[in-house]
Amino acid sequence: MEQLRSKKGFICDMDGVIYHGNKILPGVTEFVEWLYRENKNFIFLTNSSQLTPAEYKQKLERMGIEVDSGRFYTSALATAAFIRSQNPRASAYVIGAGGLMNALYDAGITTNDKNPDYVVVGETDSYNYEKIVKAVTLVNNGAKLIGTNTDITGPMEFGLVPACRSLISPIEVASGKKAYFVGKPNPLIMRTALRMLGVHSEEAAIVGDRMDSDIIAGIETGLDTCLVLSGVTSMEMLRDFPYAPRVVANNVGEIAYGNGD
Ligand SMILES: [Mg+2]
């Protein structure tokens, strides 16, 4: 734990680490106070593509936590940066929420439902059959299929809801084309997160609640890894994975207080 606490930079997942739905998790206030007090570089990195950084700032504000919007990086921003790097004049048909729409717009990617270069899928409440049909047609006509992240489900207060991987899967099956996914654990998003932190990988740690995105991304990028049990992973589930986090904590408060294993 002391080795983790001595890192200069922290990449923190949000869902299951900072909050669950709209509920702040235990120890978060103390953890964020500790990050500021110890002058740590930190950013919040989420695979969700629904909200913009400004909306995340507001969401945390409502929970009593002050963090400026420059400290948030989402799979929507990473997806927009990826597409722009591939083709700065790209157009896209988008199934996604405001966070994704805004990120693509800011990156200069135009929307197009006739002959787009890309079909881009993220999480959204306005998902429907018509959009799946449109997406399948466009992919069959040559549009490249991109998913913002590989999460199958997302945690809500009442239970699990389908996330990007589940929503894009009918399009993959019907078109016979495999999507490319940008969010964690893709090194693309991890490298940008490290650049934002301004530290080298060996001086940074990732704190997350998912083994198959947060922890594996940390291991493969050479970061210190801390799994918190406040989200989707329990101690028993650790056995099912061929890799392990270096530190396990019940919640992020234990990082601030310096206890835990
Ligand atoms: Mg999470």
mmCIF file of N, CA and C and ligand atoms in Angstrom, residues 13-19 45-47 151 155 184 207-210 213-214 231-232, ligand 1:
data_model
loop_
_atom_site.group_PDB
_atom_site.id
_atom_site.type_symbol
_atom_site.label_atom_id
_atom_site.label_comp_id
_atom_site.label_asym_id
_atom_site.label_seq_id
_atom_site.Cartn_x
_atom_site.Cartn_y
_atom_site.Cartn_z
ATOM 1 N N ASP A 13 -10.648 5.158 -12.250
ATOM 2 C CA ASP A 13 -11.920 4.829 -12.863
ATOM 3 C C ASP A 13 -13.015 5.510 -12.020
ATOM 4 N N MET A 14 -14.217 5.634 -12.540
ATOM 5 C CA MET A 14 -15.261 6.310 -11.763
ATOM 6 C C MET A 14 -16.381 5.388 -11.293
ATOM 7 N N ASP A 15 -17.068 4.705 -12.263
ATOM 8 C CA ASP A 15 -18.167 3.814 -11.884
ATOM 9 C C ASP A 15 -17.649 2.699 -10.987
ATOM 10 N N GLY A 16 -18.214 2.546 -9.804
ATOM 11 C CA GLY A 16 -17.774 1.483 -8.899
ATOM 12 C C GLY A 16 -16.544 1.848 -8.094
ATOM 13 N N VAL A 17 -15.990 3.040 -8.358
ATOM 14 C CA VAL A 17 -14.796 3.500 -7.628
ATOM 15 C C VAL A 17 -15.131 4.796 -6.880
ATOM 16 N N ILE A 18 -15.760 5.728 -7.623
ATOM 17 C CA ILE A 18 -16.131 7.032 -7.073
ATOM 18 C C ILE A 18 -17.617 7.060 -6.723
ATOM 19 N N TYR A 19 -18.417 6.506 -7.620
ATOM 20 C CA TYR A 19 -19.859 6.472 -7.371
ATOM 21 C C TYR A 19 -20.462 5.197 -7.945
ATOM 22 N N LEU A 45 -10.746 8.504 -15.473
ATOM 23 C CA LEU A 45 -10.795 7.870 -16.791
ATOM 24 C C LEU A 45 -11.975 6.910 -16.825
ATOM 25 N N THR A 46 -12.921 7.159 -17.705
ATOM 26 C CA THR A 46 -14.088 6.276 -17.746
ATOM 27 C C THR A 46 -14.322 5.712 -19.134
ATOM 28 N N ASN A 47 -14.784 4.471 -19.163
ATOM 29 C CA ASN A 47 -15.147 3.829 -20.423
ATOM 30 C C ASN A 47 -16.529 4.262 -20.890
ATOM 31 N N ASP A 151 -17.104 -2.735 -22.619
ATOM 32 C CA ASP A 151 -17.930 -3.120 -21.460
ATOM 33 C C ASP A 151 -19.230 -3.764 -21.942
ATOM 34 N N PRO A 155 -23.080 -0.741 -14.309
ATOM 35 C CA PRO A 155 -23.840 -0.834 -13.057
ATOM 36 C C PRO A 155 -24.746 0.377 -12.857
ATOM 37 N N LYS A 184 -10.668 1.566 -22.434
ATOM 38 C CA LYS A 184 -9.839 0.644 -21.663
ATOM 39 C C LYS A 184 -10.229 -0.782 -22.004
ATOM 40 N N VAL A 207 -6.471 2.904 -10.484
ATOM 41 C CA VAL A 207 -7.372 2.434 -9.442
ATOM 42 C C VAL A 207 -8.700 2.136 -10.122
ATOM 43 N N GLY A 208 -9.159 0.888 -10.056
ATOM 44 C CA GLY A 208 -10.392 0.548 -10.748
ATOM 45 C C GLY A 208 -11.103 -0.632 -10.114
ATOM 46 N N ASP A 209 -12.317 -0.892 -10.598
ATOM 47 C CA ASP A 209 -13.109 -1.986 -10.023
ATOM 48 C C ASP A 209 -13.294 -3.154 -10.997
ATOM 49 N N ARG A 210 -12.768 -3.040 -12.223
ATOM 50 C CA ARG A 210 -12.950 -4.122 -13.194
ATOM 51 C C ARG A 210 -11.609 -4.749 -13.548
ATOM 52 N N SER A 213 -10.864 -4.569 -17.620
ATOM 53 C CA SER A 213 -10.563 -3.287 -18.262
ATOM 54 C C SER A 213 -9.509 -2.523 -17.461
ATOM 55 N N ASP A 214 -9.810 -2.167 -16.213
ATOM 56 C CA ASP A 214 -8.885 -1.334 -15.428
ATOM 57 C C ASP A 214 -7.576 -2.058 -15.098
ATOM 58 N N GLY A 231 -16.987 -1.992 -6.410
ATOM 59 C CA GLY A 231 -17.747 -2.047 -7.660
ATOM 60 C C GLY A 231 -18.158 -3.444 -8.041
ATOM 61 N N VAL A 232 -17.817 -3.853 -9.266
ATOM 62 C CA VAL A 232 -18.359 -5.104 -9.817
ATOM 63 C C VAL A 232 -17.555 -6.362 -9.464
HETATM 64 MG MG MG B 1 -15.686 0.883 -13.039
#
